[in-house]
């Protein structure tokens, strides 16, 4: 099951809480930063790792979304 919504984005720095079906490079960057398989799909594995990352920071909202705050902490 993949979680996708929002409008397509060609800008990998523009993950504002949406998962874009056509933004595989952006999702692959997220996966690279999380040290998981880079398949370009924001599925359950990626979401679980994002949640774990968010919990580990102690400051981010734990929602599994790679919004602007999570993105900035990852990068």
mmCIF file of C-alpha atoms in Angstrom:
data_model
loop_
_atom_site.group_PDB
_atom_site.id
_atom_site.type_symbol
_atom_site.label_atom_id
_atom_site.label_comp_id
_atom_site.label_asym_id
_atom_site.label_seq_id
_atom_site.Cartn_x
_atom_site.Cartn_y
_atom_site.Cartn_z
ATOM 1 C CA UNK A 1 0.000 0.000 0.000
ATOM 2 C CA UNK A 2 1.421 3.355 -1.006
ATOM 3 C CA UNK A 3 0.369 6.669 0.432
ATOM 4 C CA UNK A 4 0.050 9.295 -2.272
ATOM 5 C CA UNK A 5 -1.680 12.606 -2.455
ATOM 6 C CA UNK A 6 -1.119 16.156 -3.519
ATOM 7 C CA UNK A 7 0.139 17.534 -6.774
ATOM 8 C CA UNK A 8 3.264 16.332 -8.581
ATOM 9 C CA UNK A 9 6.489 18.121 -7.735
ATOM 10 C CA UNK A 10 9.789 18.064 -9.570
ATOM 11 C CA UNK A 11 11.463 19.749 -6.601
ATOM 12 C CA UNK A 12 12.767 17.186 -4.070
ATOM 13 C CA UNK A 13 13.021 19.960 -1.463
ATOM 14 C CA UNK A 14 9.270 20.529 -1.580
ATOM 15 C CA UNK A 15 7.930 17.696 0.577
ATOM 16 C CA UNK A 16 5.440 19.654 2.635
ATOM 17 C CA UNK A 17 3.548 16.711 4.072
ATOM 18 C CA UNK A 18 2.407 15.264 0.769
ATOM 19 C CA UNK A 19 3.594 12.141 -1.030
ATOM 20 C CA UNK A 20 3.907 12.750 -4.724
ATOM 21 C CA UNK A 21 3.467 9.848 -7.104
ATOM 22 C CA UNK A 22 5.782 11.358 -9.713
ATOM 23 C CA UNK A 23 8.473 12.660 -7.359
ATOM 24 C CA UNK A 24 10.512 9.475 -7.175
ATOM 25 C CA UNK A 25 13.864 11.330 -6.968
ATOM 26 C CA UNK A 26 12.701 13.216 -3.878
ATOM 27 C CA UNK A 27 11.455 10.030 -2.219
ATOM 28 C CA UNK A 28 14.708 8.265 -3.144
ATOM 29 C CA UNK A 29 16.633 11.077 -1.400
ATOM 30 C CA UNK A 30 14.534 10.564 1.729
ATOM 31 C CA UNK A 31 15.216 6.825 1.578
ATOM 32 C CA UNK A 32 18.928 7.443 1.042
ATOM 33 C CA UNK A 33 19.057 9.677 4.138
ATOM 34 C CA UNK A 34 17.240 6.984 6.129
ATOM 35 C CA UNK A 35 19.692 4.319 4.849
ATOM 36 C CA UNK A 36 16.972 2.115 3.402
ATOM 37 C CA UNK A 37 16.359 0.638 -0.052
ATOM 38 C CA UNK A 38 15.869 3.409 -2.579
ATOM 39 C CA UNK A 39 12.899 2.400 -4.714
ATOM 40 C CA UNK A 40 11.261 5.826 -5.037
ATOM 41 C CA UNK A 41 7.998 4.672 -3.461
ATOM 42 C CA UNK A 42 6.752 6.069 -0.165
ATOM 43 C CA UNK A 43 5.368 2.813 1.170
ATOM 44 C CA UNK A 44 4.977 1.321 4.618
ATOM 45 C CA UNK A 45 8.716 0.678 5.089
ATOM 46 C CA UNK A 46 9.631 4.285 4.312
ATOM 47 C CA UNK A 47 6.830 5.586 6.493
ATOM 48 C CA UNK A 48 7.960 3.381 9.409
ATOM 49 C CA UNK A 49 11.526 4.654 9.108
ATOM 50 C CA UNK A 50 10.341 8.263 8.961
ATOM 51 C CA UNK A 51 8.311 7.679 12.141
ATOM 52 C CA UNK A 52 11.352 6.160 13.847
ATOM 53 C CA UNK A 53 13.489 9.114 12.738
ATOM 54 C CA UNK A 54 10.890 11.596 14.002
ATOM 55 C CA UNK A 55 10.694 9.863 17.382
ATOM 56 C CA UNK A 56 14.475 9.867 17.630
ATOM 57 C CA UNK A 57 14.721 13.628 17.274
ATOM 58 C CA UNK A 58 12.461 14.296 20.227
ATOM 59 C CA UNK A 59 11.315 17.534 18.626
ATOM 60 C CA UNK A 60 9.360 16.555 15.508
ATOM 61 C CA UNK A 61 5.683 15.702 15.248
ATOM 62 C CA UNK A 62 5.509 11.915 14.822
ATOM 63 C CA UNK A 63 3.172 11.485 11.859
ATOM 64 C CA UNK A 64 5.179 9.593 9.217
ATOM 65 C CA UNK A 65 5.031 12.544 6.853
ATOM 66 C CA UNK A 66 8.149 14.146 5.455
ATOM 67 C CA UNK A 67 7.048 17.720 5.873
ATOM 68 C CA UNK A 68 9.311 20.764 5.884
ATOM 69 C CA UNK A 69 10.542 20.280 9.477
ATOM 70 C CA UNK A 70 11.307 16.571 9.027
ATOM 71 C CA UNK A 71 12.923 17.317 5.658
ATOM 72 C CA UNK A 72 15.184 19.956 7.209
ATOM 73 C CA UNK A 73 16.253 17.584 10.007
ATOM 74 C CA UNK A 74 17.004 14.820 7.494
ATOM 75 C CA UNK A 75 19.144 17.159 5.399
#
